[in-house]
PDB file of C-alpha atoms in Angstrom:
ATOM      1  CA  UNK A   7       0.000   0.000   0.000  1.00 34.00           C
ATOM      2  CA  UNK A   8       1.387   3.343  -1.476  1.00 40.00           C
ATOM      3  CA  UNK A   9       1.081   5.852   1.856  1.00 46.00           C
ATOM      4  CA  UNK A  10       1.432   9.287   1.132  1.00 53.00           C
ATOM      5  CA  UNK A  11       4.042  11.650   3.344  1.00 64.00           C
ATOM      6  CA  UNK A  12       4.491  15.320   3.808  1.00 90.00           C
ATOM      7  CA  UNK A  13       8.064  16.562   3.288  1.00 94.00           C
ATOM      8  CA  UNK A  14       9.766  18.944   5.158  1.00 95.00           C
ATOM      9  CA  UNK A  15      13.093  20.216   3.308  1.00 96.00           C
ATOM     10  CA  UNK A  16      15.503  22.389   5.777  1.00 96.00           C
ATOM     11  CA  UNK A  17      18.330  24.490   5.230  1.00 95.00           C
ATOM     12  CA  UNK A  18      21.030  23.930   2.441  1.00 95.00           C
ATOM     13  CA  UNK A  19      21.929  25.934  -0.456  1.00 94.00           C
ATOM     14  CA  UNK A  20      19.791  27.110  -3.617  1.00 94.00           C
ATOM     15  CA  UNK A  21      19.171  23.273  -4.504  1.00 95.00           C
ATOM     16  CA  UNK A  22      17.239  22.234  -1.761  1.00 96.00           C
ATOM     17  CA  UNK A  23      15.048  25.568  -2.894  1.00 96.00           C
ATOM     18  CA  UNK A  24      14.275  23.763  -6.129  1.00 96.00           C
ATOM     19  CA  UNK A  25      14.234  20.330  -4.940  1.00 97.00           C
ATOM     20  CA  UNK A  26      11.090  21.696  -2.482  1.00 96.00           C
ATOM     21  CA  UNK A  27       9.535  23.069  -5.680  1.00 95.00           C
ATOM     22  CA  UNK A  28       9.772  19.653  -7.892  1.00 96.00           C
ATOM     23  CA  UNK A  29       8.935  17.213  -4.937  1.00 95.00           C
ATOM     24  CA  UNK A  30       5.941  20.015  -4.563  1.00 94.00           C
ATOM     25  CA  UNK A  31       4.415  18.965  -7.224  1.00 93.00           C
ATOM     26  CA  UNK A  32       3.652  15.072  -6.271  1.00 89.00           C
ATOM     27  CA  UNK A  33       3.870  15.909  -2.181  1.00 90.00           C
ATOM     28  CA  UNK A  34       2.702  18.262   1.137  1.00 92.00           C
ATOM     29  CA  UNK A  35       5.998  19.745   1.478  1.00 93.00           C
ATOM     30  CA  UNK A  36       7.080  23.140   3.383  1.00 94.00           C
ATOM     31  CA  UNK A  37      10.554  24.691   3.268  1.00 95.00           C
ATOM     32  CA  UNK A  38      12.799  25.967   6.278  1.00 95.00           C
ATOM     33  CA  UNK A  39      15.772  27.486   6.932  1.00 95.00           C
ATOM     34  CA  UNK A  40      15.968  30.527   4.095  1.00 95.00           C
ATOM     35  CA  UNK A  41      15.495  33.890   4.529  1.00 95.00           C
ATOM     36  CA  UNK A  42      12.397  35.317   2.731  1.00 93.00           C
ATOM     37  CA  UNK A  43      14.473  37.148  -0.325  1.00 94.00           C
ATOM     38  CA  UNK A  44      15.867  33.320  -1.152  1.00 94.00           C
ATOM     39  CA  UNK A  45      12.503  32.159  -1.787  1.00 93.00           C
ATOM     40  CA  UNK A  46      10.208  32.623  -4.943  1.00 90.00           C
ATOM     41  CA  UNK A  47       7.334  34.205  -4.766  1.00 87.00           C
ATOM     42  CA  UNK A  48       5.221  30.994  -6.349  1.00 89.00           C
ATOM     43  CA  UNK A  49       6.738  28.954  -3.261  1.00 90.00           C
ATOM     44  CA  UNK A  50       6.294  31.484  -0.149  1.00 86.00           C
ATOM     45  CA  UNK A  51       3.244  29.354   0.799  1.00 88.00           C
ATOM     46  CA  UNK A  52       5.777  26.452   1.708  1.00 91.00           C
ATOM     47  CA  UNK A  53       8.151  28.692   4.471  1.00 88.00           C
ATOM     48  CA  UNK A  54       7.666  27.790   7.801  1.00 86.00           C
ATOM     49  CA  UNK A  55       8.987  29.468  10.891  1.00 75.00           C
ATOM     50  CA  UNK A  56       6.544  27.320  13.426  1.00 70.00           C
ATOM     51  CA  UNK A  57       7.495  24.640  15.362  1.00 65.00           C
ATOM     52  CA  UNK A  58       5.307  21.813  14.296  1.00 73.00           C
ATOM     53  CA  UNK A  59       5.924  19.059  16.773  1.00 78.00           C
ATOM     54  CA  UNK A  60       5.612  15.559  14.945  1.00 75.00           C
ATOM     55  CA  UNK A  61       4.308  16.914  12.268  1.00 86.00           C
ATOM     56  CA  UNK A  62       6.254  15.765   9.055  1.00 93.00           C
ATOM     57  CA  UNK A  63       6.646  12.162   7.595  1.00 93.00           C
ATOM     58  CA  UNK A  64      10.022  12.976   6.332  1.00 95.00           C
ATOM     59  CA  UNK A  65      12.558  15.653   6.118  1.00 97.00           C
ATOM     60  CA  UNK A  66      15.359  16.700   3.622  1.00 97.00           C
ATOM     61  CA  UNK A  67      18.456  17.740   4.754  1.00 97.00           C
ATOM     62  CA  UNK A  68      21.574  19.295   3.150  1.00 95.00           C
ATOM     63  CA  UNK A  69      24.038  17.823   1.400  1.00 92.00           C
ATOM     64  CA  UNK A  70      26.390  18.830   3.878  1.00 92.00           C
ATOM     65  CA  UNK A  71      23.777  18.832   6.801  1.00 95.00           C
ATOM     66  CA  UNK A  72      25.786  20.013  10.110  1.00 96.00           C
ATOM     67  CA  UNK A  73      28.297  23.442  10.183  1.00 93.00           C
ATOM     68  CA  UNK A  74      30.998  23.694  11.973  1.00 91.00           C
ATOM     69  CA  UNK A  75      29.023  24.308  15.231  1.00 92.00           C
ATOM     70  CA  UNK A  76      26.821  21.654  15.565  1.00 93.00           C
ATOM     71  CA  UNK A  77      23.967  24.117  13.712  1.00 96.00           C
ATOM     72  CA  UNK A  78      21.978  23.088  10.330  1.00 96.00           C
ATOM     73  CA  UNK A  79      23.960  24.324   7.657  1.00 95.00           C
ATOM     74  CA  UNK A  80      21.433  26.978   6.343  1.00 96.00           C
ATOM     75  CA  UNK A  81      23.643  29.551   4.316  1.00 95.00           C
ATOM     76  CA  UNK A  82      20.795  31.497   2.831  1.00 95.00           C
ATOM     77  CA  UNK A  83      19.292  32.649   6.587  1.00 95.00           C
ATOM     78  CA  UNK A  84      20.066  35.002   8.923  1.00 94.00           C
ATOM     79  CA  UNK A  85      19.073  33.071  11.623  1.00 92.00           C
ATOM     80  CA  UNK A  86      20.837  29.619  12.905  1.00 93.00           C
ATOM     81  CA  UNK A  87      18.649  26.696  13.341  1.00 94.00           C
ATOM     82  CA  UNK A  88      19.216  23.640  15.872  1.00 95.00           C
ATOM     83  CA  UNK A  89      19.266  20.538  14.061  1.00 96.00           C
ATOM     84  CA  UNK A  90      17.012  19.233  17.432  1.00 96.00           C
ATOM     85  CA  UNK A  91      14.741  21.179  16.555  1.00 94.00           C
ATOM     86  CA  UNK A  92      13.989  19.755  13.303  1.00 95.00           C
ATOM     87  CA  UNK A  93      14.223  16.374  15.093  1.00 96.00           C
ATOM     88  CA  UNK A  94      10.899  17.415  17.047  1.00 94.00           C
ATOM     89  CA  UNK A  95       9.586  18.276  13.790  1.00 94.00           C
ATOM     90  CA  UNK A  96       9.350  14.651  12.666  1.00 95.00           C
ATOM     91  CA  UNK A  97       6.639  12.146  13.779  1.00 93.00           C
ATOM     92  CA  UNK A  98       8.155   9.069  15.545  1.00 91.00           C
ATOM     93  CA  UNK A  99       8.770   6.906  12.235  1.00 90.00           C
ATOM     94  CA  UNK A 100      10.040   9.260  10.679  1.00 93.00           C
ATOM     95  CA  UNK A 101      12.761   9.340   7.661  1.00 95.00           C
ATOM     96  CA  UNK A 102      15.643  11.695   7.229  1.00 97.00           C
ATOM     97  CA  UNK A 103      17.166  12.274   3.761  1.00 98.00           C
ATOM     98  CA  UNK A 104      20.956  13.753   3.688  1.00 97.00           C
ATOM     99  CA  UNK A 105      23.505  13.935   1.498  1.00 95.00           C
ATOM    100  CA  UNK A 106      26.167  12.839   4.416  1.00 93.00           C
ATOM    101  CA  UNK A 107      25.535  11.815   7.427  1.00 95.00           C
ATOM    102  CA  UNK A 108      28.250  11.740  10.384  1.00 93.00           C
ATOM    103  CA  UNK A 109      28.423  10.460  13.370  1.00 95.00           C
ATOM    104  CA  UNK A 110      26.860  13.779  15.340  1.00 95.00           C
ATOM    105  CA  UNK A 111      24.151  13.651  12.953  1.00 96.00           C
ATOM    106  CA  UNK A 112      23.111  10.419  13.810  1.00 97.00           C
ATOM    107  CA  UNK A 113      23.285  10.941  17.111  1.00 96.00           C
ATOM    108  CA  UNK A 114      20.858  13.588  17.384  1.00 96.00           C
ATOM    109  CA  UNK A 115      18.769  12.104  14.928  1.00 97.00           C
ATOM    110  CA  UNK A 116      19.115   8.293  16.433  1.00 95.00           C
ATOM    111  CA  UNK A 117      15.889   6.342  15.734  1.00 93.00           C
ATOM    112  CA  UNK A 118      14.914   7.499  12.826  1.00 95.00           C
ATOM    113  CA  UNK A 119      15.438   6.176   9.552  1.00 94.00           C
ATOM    114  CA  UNK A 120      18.383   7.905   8.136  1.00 97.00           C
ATOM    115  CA  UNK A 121      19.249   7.474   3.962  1.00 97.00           C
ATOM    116  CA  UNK A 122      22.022   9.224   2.259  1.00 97.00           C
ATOM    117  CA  UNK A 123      21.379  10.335  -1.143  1.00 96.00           C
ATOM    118  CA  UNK A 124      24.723  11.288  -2.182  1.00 92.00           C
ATOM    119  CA  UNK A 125      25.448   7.474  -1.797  1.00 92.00           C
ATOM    120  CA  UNK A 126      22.497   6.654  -4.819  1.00 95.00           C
ATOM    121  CA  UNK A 127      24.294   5.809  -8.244  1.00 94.00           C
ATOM    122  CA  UNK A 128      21.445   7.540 -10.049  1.00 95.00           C
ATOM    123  CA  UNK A 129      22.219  11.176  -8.288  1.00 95.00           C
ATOM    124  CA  UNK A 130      25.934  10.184  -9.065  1.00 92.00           C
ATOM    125  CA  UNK A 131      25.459   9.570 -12.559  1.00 93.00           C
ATOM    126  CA  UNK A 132      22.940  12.694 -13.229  1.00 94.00           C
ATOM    127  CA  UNK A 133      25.469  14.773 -11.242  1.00 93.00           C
ATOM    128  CA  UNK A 134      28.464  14.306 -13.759  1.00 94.00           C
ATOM    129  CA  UNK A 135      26.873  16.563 -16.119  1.00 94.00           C
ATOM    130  CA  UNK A 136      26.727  19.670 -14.020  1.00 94.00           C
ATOM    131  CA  UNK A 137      29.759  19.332 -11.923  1.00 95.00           C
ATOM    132  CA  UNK A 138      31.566  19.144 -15.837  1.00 96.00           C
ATOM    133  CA  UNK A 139      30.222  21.448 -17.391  1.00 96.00           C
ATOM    134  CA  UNK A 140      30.210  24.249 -13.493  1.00 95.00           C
ATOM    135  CA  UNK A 141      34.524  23.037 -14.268  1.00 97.00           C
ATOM    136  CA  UNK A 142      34.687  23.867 -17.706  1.00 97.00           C
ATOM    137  CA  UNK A 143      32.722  27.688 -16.201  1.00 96.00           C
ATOM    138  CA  UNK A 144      35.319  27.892 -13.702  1.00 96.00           C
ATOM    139  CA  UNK A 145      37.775  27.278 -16.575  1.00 97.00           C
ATOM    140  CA  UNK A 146      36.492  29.902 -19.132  1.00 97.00           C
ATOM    141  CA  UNK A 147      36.505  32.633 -16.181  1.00 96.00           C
ATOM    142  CA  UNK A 148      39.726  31.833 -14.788  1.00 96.00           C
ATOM    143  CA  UNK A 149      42.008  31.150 -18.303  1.00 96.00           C
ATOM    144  CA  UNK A 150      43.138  34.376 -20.356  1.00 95.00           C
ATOM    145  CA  UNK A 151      42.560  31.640 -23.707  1.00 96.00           C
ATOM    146  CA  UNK A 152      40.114  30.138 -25.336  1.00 96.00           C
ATOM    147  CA  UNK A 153      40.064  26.113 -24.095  1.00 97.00           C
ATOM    148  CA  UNK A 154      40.051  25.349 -28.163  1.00 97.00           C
ATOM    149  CA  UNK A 155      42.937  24.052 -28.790  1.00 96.00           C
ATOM    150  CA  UNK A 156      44.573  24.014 -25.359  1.00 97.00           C
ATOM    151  CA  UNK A 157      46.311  20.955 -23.436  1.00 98.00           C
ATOM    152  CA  UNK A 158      43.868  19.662 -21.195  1.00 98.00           C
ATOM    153  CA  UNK A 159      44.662  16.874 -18.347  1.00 98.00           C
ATOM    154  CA  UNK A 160      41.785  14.934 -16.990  1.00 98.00           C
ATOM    155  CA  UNK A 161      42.806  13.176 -13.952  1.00 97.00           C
ATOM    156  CA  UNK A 162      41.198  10.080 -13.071  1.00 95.00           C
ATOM    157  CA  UNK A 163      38.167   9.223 -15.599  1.00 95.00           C
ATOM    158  CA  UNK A 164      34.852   8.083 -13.493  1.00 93.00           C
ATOM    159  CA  UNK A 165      31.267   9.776 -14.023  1.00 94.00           C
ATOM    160  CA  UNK A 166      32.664  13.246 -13.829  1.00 95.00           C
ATOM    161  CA  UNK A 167      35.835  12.395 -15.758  1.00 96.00           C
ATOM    162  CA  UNK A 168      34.036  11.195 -18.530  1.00 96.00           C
ATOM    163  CA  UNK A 169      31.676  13.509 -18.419  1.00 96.00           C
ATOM    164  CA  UNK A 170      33.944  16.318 -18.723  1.00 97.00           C
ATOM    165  CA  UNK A 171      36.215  14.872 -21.483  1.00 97.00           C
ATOM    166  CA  UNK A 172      33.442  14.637 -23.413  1.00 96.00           C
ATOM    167  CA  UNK A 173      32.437  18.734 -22.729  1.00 97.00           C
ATOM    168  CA  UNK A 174      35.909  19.459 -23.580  1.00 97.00           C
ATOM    169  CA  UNK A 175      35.849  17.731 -26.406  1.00 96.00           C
ATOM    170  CA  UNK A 176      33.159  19.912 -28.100  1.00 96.00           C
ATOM    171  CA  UNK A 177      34.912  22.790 -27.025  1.00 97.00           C
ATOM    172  CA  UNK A 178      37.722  21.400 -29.397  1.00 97.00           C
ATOM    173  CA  UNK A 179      40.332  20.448 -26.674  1.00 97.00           C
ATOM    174  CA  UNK A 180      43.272  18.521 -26.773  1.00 97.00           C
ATOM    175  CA  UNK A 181      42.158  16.181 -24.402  1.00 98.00           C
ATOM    176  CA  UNK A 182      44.525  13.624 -21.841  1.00 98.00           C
ATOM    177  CA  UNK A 183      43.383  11.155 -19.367  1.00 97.00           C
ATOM    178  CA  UNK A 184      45.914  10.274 -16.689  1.00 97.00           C
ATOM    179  CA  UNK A 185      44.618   6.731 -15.560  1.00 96.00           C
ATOM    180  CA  UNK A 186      45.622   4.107 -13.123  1.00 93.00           C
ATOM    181  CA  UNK A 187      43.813   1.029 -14.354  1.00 93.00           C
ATOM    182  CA  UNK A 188      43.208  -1.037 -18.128  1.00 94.00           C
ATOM    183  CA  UNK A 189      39.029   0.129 -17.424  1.00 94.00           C
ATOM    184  CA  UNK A 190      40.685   3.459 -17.416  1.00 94.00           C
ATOM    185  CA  UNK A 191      42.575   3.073 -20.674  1.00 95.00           C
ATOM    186  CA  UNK A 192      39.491   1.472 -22.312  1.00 96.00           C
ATOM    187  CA  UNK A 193      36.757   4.408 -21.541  1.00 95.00           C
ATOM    188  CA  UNK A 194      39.635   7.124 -23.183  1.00 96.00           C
ATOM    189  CA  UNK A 195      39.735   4.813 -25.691  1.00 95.00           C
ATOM    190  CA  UNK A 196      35.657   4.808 -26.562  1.00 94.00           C
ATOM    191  CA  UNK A 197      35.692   8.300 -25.415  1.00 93.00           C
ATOM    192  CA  UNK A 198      38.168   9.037 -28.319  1.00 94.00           C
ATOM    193  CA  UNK A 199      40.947  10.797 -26.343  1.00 96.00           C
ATOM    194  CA  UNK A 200      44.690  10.143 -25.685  1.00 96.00           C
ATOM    195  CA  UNK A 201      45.473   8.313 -22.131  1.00 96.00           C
ATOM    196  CA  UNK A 202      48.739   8.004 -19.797  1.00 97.00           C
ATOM    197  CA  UNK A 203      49.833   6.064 -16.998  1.00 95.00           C
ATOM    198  CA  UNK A 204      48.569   8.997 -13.776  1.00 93.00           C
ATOM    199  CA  UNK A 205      52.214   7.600 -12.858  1.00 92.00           C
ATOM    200  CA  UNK A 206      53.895   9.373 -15.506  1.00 92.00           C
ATOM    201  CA  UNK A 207      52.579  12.832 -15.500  1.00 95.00           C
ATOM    202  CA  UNK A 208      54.806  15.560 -17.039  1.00 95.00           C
ATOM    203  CA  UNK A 209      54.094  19.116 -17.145  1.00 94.00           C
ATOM    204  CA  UNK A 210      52.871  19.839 -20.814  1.00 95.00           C
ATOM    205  CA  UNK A 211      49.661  20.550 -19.614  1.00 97.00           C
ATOM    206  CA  UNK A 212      47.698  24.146 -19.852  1.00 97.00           C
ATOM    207  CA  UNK A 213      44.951  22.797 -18.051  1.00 98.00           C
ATOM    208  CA  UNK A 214      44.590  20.091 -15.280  1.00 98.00           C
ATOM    209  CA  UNK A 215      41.251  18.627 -13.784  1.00 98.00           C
ATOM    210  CA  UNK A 216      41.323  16.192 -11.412  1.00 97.00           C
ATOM    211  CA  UNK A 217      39.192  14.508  -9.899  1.00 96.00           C
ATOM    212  CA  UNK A 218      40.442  12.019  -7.783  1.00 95.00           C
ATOM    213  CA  UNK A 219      40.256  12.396  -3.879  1.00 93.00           C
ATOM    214  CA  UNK A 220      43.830  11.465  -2.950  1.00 94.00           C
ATOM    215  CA  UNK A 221      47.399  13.894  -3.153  1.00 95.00           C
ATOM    216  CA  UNK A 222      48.569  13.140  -7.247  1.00 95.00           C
ATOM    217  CA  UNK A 223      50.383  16.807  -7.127  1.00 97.00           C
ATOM    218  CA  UNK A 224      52.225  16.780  -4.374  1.00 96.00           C
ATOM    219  CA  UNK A 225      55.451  19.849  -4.714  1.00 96.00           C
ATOM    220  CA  UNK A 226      57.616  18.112  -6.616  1.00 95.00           C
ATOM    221  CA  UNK A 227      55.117  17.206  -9.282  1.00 96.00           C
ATOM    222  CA  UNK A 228      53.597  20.949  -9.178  1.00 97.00           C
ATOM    223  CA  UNK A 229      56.775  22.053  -9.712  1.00 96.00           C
ATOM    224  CA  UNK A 230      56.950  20.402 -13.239  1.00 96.00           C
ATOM    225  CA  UNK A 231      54.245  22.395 -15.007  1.00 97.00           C
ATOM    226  CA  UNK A 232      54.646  26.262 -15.573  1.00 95.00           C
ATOM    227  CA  UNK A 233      53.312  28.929 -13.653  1.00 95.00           C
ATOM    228  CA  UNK A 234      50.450  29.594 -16.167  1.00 96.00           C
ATOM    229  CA  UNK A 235      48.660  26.083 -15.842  1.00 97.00           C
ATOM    230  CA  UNK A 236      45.304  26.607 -14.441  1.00 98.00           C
ATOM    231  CA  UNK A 237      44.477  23.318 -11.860  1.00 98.00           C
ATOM    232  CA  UNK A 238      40.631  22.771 -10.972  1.00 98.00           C
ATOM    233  CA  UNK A 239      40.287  20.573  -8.062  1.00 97.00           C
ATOM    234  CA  UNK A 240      36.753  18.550  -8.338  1.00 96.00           C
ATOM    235  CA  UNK A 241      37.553  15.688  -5.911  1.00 93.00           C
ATOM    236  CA  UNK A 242      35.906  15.430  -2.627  1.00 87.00           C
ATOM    237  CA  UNK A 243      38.219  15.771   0.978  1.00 84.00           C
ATOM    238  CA  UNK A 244      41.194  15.770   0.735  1.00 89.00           C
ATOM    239  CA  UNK A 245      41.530  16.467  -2.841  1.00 92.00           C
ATOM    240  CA  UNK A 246      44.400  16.062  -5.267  1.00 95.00           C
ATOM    241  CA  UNK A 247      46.589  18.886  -4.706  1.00 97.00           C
ATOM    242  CA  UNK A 248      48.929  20.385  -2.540  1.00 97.00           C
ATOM    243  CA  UNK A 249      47.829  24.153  -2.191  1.00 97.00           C
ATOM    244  CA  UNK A 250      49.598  25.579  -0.181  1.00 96.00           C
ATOM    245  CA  UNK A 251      52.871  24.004  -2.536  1.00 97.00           C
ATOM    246  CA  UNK A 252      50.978  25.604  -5.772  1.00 97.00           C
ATOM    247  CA  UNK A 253      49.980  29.343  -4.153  1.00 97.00           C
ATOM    248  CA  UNK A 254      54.180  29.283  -2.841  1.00 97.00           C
ATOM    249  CA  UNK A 255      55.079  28.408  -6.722  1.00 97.00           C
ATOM    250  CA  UNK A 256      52.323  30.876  -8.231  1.00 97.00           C
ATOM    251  CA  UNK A 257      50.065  28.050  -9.490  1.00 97.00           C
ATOM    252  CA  UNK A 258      46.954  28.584 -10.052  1.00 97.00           C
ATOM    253  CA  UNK A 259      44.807  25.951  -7.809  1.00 97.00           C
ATOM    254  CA  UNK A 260      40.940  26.412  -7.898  1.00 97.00           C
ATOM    255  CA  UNK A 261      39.102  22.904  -5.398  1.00 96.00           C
ATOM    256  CA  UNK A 262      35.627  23.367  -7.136  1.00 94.00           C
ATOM    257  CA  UNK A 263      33.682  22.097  -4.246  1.00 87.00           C
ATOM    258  CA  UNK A 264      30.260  21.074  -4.521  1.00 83.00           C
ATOM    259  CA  UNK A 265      29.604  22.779  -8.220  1.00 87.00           C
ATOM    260  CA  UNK A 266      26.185  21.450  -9.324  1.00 86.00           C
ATOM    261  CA  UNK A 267      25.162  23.519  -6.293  1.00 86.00           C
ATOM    262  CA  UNK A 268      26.445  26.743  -7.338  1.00 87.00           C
ATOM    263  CA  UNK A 269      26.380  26.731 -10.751  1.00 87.00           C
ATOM    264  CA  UNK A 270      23.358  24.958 -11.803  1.00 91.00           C
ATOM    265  CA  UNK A 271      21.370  24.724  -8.691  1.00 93.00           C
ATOM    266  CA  UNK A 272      18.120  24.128 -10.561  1.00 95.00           C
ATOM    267  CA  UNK A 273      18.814  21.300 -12.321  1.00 95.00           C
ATOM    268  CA  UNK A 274      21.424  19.731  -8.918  1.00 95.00           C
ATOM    269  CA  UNK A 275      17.750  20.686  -6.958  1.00 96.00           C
ATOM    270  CA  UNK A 276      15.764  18.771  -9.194  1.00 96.00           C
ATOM    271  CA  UNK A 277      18.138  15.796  -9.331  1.00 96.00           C
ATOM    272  CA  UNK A 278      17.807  16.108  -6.109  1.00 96.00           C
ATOM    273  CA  UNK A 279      14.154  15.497  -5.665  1.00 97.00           C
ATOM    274  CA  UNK A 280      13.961  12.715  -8.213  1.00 96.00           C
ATOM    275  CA  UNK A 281      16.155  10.730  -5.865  1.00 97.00           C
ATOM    276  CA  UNK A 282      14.122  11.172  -3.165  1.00 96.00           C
ATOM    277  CA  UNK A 283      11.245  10.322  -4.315  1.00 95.00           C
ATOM    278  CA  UNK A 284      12.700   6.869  -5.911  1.00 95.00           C
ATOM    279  CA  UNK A 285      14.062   6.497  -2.261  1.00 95.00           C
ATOM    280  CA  UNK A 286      10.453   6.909  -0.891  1.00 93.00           C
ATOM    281  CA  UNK A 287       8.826   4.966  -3.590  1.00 92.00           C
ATOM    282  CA  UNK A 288      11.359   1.721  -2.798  1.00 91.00           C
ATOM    283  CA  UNK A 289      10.198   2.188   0.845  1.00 83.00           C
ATOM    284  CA  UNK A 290       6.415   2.633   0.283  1.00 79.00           C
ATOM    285  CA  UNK A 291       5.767   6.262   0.305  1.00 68.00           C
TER     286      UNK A 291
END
């Protein structure tokens, strides 16, 4: 039997804005945890300031749900807002829906159903697209040439790897993959660009993405490529390169945290939504 829940999606970035206007559409759902300006005028019916004991099926939490302080992350309010309070939001069976959860997290929010969405191969795969193409942005801003025609190093070729070898091929790239493993060699092969061993990485590069979350530029290997190579860090904690090494040998290092976020947060919202509500739907709701 198909139940039906009301949603309750608090604090976050501009995402969870539009993933509370798509889930919206098929569910009772209210927003918290924005300041008024942050919120269309179509969705000011959904703010709520009122504590609503047990009064929501399920809540939505950032990607990165817990600052520094213990607080919900809510960037976009001027007000902070106690993750226990959201806790006495939920009815007793209820479900909470984060990107990451640690161990603080769980702990406030212990009995109750807790699913990560960031963990969903779906979200990861629909992801790639936007975090690419938010890289190639940061690019284009950052470079004082066009990317046509330039020396481009892809580091590590997963979802986003592929993804963005394929961007920078229609921007008319020369296109590298450094990878570490014969799957690697064969997707640059069917994507139709050149590969290397991420062992053997020289410093002919005008460009450098990677996106592997482990050191692969330590000093010595920054100190290879010229002074004018623009690196873009897209890997998670702890990233791929040694910043503090690049900014003493007047590199260029850009980590690119969390991009489908900032620069597309419609369509990161809505992808979003669409794996919540296949997360409900597999649970009966």
């Amino acid at each position: 039997m198909i139940k039906e829940s009301n949603i309750l999606i608090a604090g976050g970035d501009m995402r969870q804005i539009y993933c509370a206007k798509r889930l919206s559409l098929d569910l009772p759902a209210a927003v918290i945890g924005f300041d008024d300006e942050f919120i269309p005028l179509e969705m000011y019916d959904m703010k709520t300031d009122t504590m609503q004991k047990h009064c929501y099926d399920c809540v939505v939490l950032p990607v990165i749900p817990l600052d520094e302080n213990g607080m919900l992350n809510t960037p976009y309010s001027s007000s902070e807002l106690r993750p226990e309070y959201i806790r006495d939001m939920l009815r007793e069976d209820g479900t909470v829906f984060v990107g990451k959860a640690d161990e603080r997290l769980r702990s406030i929010f212990s009995g109750f159903g807790i699913y990560e969405y960031l963990n969903r191969e779906e979200l990861s795969l629909k992801n790639a697209v936007p975090t690419a193409e938010g890289a190639v942005q940061i690019a284009l801003e950052e470079l004082p040439v066009t990317i046509n025609g330039l020396r481009v190093l892809i580091v590590g070729l997963g979802r986003i790897g592929t993804a963005l070898a394929a961007v920078l091929k229609g921007f008319g790239a020369d296109v590298t993959a450094a990878v570490r493993s014969e799957r690697g060699t064969a997707k640059a092969r069917i994507a139709g660009i050149r590969h290397i061993s991420s062992l053997n990485i020289d410093g002919s590069y005008d460009l450098v993405f990677n996106t592997v979350p482990e050191l692969i530029f330590d000093r010595g290997s920054l100190t290879q490529f010229s002074d004018t190579t623009l690196f873009i860090d897209l890997a998670s904690k702890p990233g791929g390169i040694d910043f503090e090494a690049a900014r003493e040998l007047g590199i260029k290092a850009v980590w690119a945290l969390g991009l489908p976020g900032k620069t597309a947060p419609v369509t990161a919202g809505e992808i979003i939504a669409e794996t919540i509500e296949t997360m409900l739907a597999e649970r009966g709701l």
